[in-house]
Coordinates of C-alpha atoms in Angstrom, one line a residue:
M60 CA -41.3 43.4 -3.4
K61 CA -44.0 46.1 -3.5
K62 CA -44.8 45.7 -7.1
L63 CA -45.2 41.8 -6.5
E64 CA -47.3 42.6 -3.6
N65 CA -49.4 44.9 -5.6
K66 CA -50.3 42.2 -8.1
K67 CA -50.9 39.5 -5.5
G68 CA -52.0 41.4 -2.2
F69 CA -55.1 41.0 -0.1
T70 CA -58.3 42.9 -0.8
E71 CA -60.6 44.3 1.6
V72 CA -64.4 45.4 1.7
F73 CA -65.3 49.1 2.0
V74 CA -68.3 50.7 2.9
A75 CA -69.5 53.9 0.9
E76 CA -71.5 56.6 2.0
N77 CA -74.9 55.2 1.1
G78 CA -73.9 52.1 3.2
K79 CA -73.4 50.0 0.3
K80 CA -70.3 47.7 0.1
G81 CA -67.4 47.2 -2.6
V82 CA -64.1 45.8 -2.7
K83 CA -60.7 47.6 -2.9
N84 CA -57.4 45.9 -3.9
F85 CA -53.9 46.2 -2.2
D86 CA -53.3 49.7 -3.5
G87 CA -56.6 51.0 -2.5
I88 CA -58.2 51.0 -6.0
I89 CA -61.9 50.1 -6.2
I90 CA -62.3 46.7 -8.4
V91 CA -65.9 46.2 -7.3
P92 CA -68.3 49.1 -6.9
A93 CA -70.0 49.7 -3.8
N94 CA -73.3 48.5 -5.3
Y95 CA -74.0 45.6 -2.8
D96 CA -75.4 44.7 0.7
E97 CA -72.7 42.5 1.4
I98 CA -69.6 40.9 -0.1
A99 CA -69.5 37.4 0.9
Y100 CA -65.4 36.7 0.8
T101 CA -62.4 38.7 0.3
Y102 CA -59.3 37.0 -1.4
G103 CA -55.7 36.8 -0.5
R104 CA -52.8 36.1 -2.5
R105 CA -53.3 32.6 -3.9
I106 CA -56.5 33.7 -5.7
P107 CA -56.3 34.9 -9.3
K108 CA -56.9 38.7 -9.6
D109 CA -59.4 38.1 -12.0
Y110 CA -61.5 35.7 -10.0
P111 CA -65.1 36.9 -9.6
Y112 CA -66.4 38.1 -6.0
V113 CA -69.5 36.8 -4.5
A114 CA -71.9 39.7 -3.9
I115 CA -75.2 39.8 -1.7
R116 CA -78.0 41.9 -3.0
D117 CA -81.6 42.1 -1.7
G118 CA -80.7 38.7 0.0
K119 CA -79.6 37.0 -3.2
M120 CA -75.9 36.3 -4.4
G121 CA -74.5 36.5 -7.6
L122 CA -70.8 36.8 -9.3
V123 CA -69.2 40.1 -9.9
V124 CA -65.9 40.7 -11.8
P125 CA -63.0 42.6 -10.6
D126 CA -63.0 44.9 -13.3
G127 CA -63.7 48.3 -11.4
K128 CA -67.1 48.4 -13.4
G129 CA -69.2 46.2 -11.3
T130 CA -69.8 43.5 -14.4
E131 CA -72.0 40.8 -13.4
L132 CA -71.6 37.7 -14.6
T133 CA -74.8 36.0 -13.2
A134 CA -78.3 37.3 -11.9
F135 CA -78.6 37.5 -8.0
V136 CA -80.8 34.7 -7.8
Y137 CA -78.6 32.4 -5.6
D138 CA -79.6 31.2 -2.1
Y139 CA -75.6 30.2 -1.7
I140 CA -72.5 30.5 -3.5
G141 CA -69.4 28.4 -2.0
M142 CA -65.8 28.7 -3.3
T143 CA -63.7 26.1 -3.7
S144 CA -60.3 25.8 -4.9
P145 CA -59.1 28.8 -7.2
N146 CA -59.1 26.8 -10.3
G147 CA -62.6 28.1 -11.5
W148 CA -65.5 26.2 -10.0
L149 CA -68.1 27.0 -7.3
F150 CA -71.2 25.3 -5.6
Y151 CA -74.4 27.0 -5.4
K152 CA -77.9 26.4 -4.2
K153 CA -81.1 28.5 -5.6
D154 CA -84.9 28.3 -5.9
G155 CA -84.9 27.1 -2.2
S156 CA -83.2 23.9 -3.1
T157 CA -81.6 22.1 -0.3
Q158 CA -78.9 20.5 -2.6
F159 CA -75.9 22.0 -4.4
G160 CA -75.1 22.4 -8.1
I161 CA -71.7 23.3 -9.5
M162 CA -71.0 26.2 -11.6
T163 CA -67.8 27.8 -13.2
A164 CA -66.0 30.8 -12.2
A165 CA -67.6 32.3 -15.5
G166 CA -71.1 31.9 -14.1
K167 CA -72.1 29.0 -16.2
E168 CA -74.3 26.2 -14.4
V169 CA -72.8 22.7 -15.3
M170 CA -74.5 20.7 -12.9
P171 CA -78.1 21.3 -11.5
C172 CA -78.9 21.1 -7.8
K173 CA -78.7 17.6 -7.1
L174 CA -75.7 17.0 -4.8
D175 CA -76.2 16.4 -1.0
S176 CA -72.6 17.0 0.1
Y177 CA -69.2 17.9 -1.2
G178 CA -65.6 17.9 0.1
E179 CA -62.1 18.9 -1.3
D180 CA -58.8 17.0 -0.9
C181 CA -55.9 18.3 -2.9
Q182 CA -57.0 19.2 -6.3
T183 CA -60.0 17.0 -6.3
I184 CA -63.7 17.7 -5.2
Y185 CA -65.4 14.6 -4.2
F186 CA -69.4 15.0 -3.9
T187 CA -72.5 12.5 -3.2
S188 CA -76.1 12.5 -4.6
G189 CA -78.1 10.0 -3.0
D190 CA -76.1 6.8 -2.7
R191 CA -73.8 7.6 -5.6
Q192 CA -70.7 9.4 -5.9
G193 CA -68.6 11.7 -8.4
L194 CA -65.8 14.1 -8.3
L195 CA -64.5 17.5 -9.6
Q196 CA -60.7 17.3 -10.8
T197 CA -60.3 21.1 -10.7
S198 CA -56.9 21.3 -12.5
L199 CA -57.9 19.3 -15.6
G200 CA -61.4 20.4 -15.7
L201 CA -62.9 17.0 -15.4
L202 CA -66.4 16.7 -14.0
L203 CA -67.4 13.1 -13.6
E204 CA -71.3 12.8 -12.8
P205 CA -72.3 11.0 -9.5
I206 CA -72.8 7.6 -11.0
Y207 CA -70.2 5.7 -9.1
D208 CA -71.0 3.2 -6.1
N209 CA -67.8 4.3 -4.4
I210 CA -64.8 6.4 -4.8
E211 CA -61.4 6.0 -2.7
V212 CA -57.9 6.8 -2.6
E213 CA -55.4 4.8 -0.6
D214 CA -52.8 7.6 -0.3
P215 CA -52.3 10.9 -2.1
D216 CA -49.7 9.4 -4.5
S217 CA -51.8 6.7 -5.6
Q218 CA -54.5 6.2 -8.4
I219 CA -57.9 7.0 -7.4
I220 CA -60.0 3.8 -7.2
F221 CA -63.8 3.7 -8.8
T222 CA -66.3 1.4 -8.2
L223 CA -69.1 1.3 -10.8
N224 CA -71.9 -1.1 -10.8
G225 CA -70.0 -3.4 -8.4
E226 CA -66.6 -3.5 -10.5
K227 CA -63.7 -1.8 -9.2
G228 CA -61.3 0.2 -11.7
Y229 CA -59.7 3.7 -12.7
V230 CA -60.6 6.6 -14.9
K231 CA -58.5 8.1 -17.4
E232 CA -58.4 12.1 -17.7
D233 CA -60.8 12.0 -20.6
G234 CA -63.3 10.4 -18.0
T235 CA -63.1 6.8 -19.6
F236 CA -63.7 4.1 -16.8
V237 CA -61.2 1.3 -17.0
P238 CA -62.1 -2.0 -15.0
Q239 CA -59.1 -3.5 -12.9
S240 CA -59.3 -6.6 -14.7
L241 CA -58.3 -4.8 -18.0
S242 CA -55.7 -2.6 -16.1
E243 CA -52.8 -4.8 -16.8
T244 CA -53.5 -4.1 -20.8
L245 CA -52.6 -0.2 -20.2
S246 CA -49.3 1.0 -21.6
E247 CA -46.9 3.1 -19.2
D248 CA -48.1 6.1 -21.3
E249 CA -51.7 5.2 -20.5
W250 CA -51.0 5.0 -16.8
D251 CA -49.6 8.5 -16.7
Y252 CA -53.2 9.6 -17.6
I253 CA -55.1 7.6 -15.0
L254 CA -56.5 10.1 -12.2
D255 CA -55.0 10.4 -9.0
E256 CA -55.6 13.4 -6.5
C257 CA -53.1 15.8 -6.9
I258 CA -52.2 16.1 -10.7
R259 CA -51.0 19.5 -11.4
D260 CA -51.3 23.2 -10.2
Q261 CA -52.6 25.7 -12.8
Y262 CA -52.6 28.9 -10.9
D263 CA -52.2 31.9 -12.6
F264 CA -51.1 35.1 -10.7
D265 CA -49.9 37.2 -13.5

C-alpha cells in the first residue's frame, strides 16, 4: 500500500531558509525547488504526478514542472491561473485583463482573454463571452469557440443541445454542428460520437 501512496500521495509546500517556497512529495522529495514567493495550489491523489504547479514570483503567476529542477513552462506574466479538472487545461488572466483565456497544462495559450465566466460540470467546462457560449470537453480535448446562442443539458446522460443562429442541434466529437432537423439521418454509430457531458475518464496516475 505504501508504494501506491508514494506514487499518488499528497504534496505539501515547504519554506526554505531564505523564505522562498517549493513543493515536496509524499516521501519528502523536493519536486519544485524553493525559488518562489508562493505556491498557489498543492495536489492530492486525483492529480497526475507530472501536472505542473502554479507558482508566484514578484506578484505574477507561472507554471513549473514538478521535475525537481524547477523547469518553467511559462514566463511569470500571469495575473491569474486557475485549475480545472486534471485533464490538462487551465484558465488565465494577464496584462490586466478582467476576462479569462485558456491554456494547456503545457503552458500553450489556446484562447486569448475574451471569456467572461466559466464553470465545470463533469468533464465539460462551459464558458461565456458576451452573449455567446462555448465549451471545452476536457477528456476529448475538444475546444468549441463561444459562437453559440445557448448550450444546455437536460440530464447528464443525454446529449448536449446547442443553439446556433436560432437553430437547435448537436455537436459531434469532431466539432461538427448537426441541426436537429437532420439528426434523424444520423446512423447509430454516428450517435455514439455526439457530445454529452460525461464521455470518458482519461486520468493517468502512473
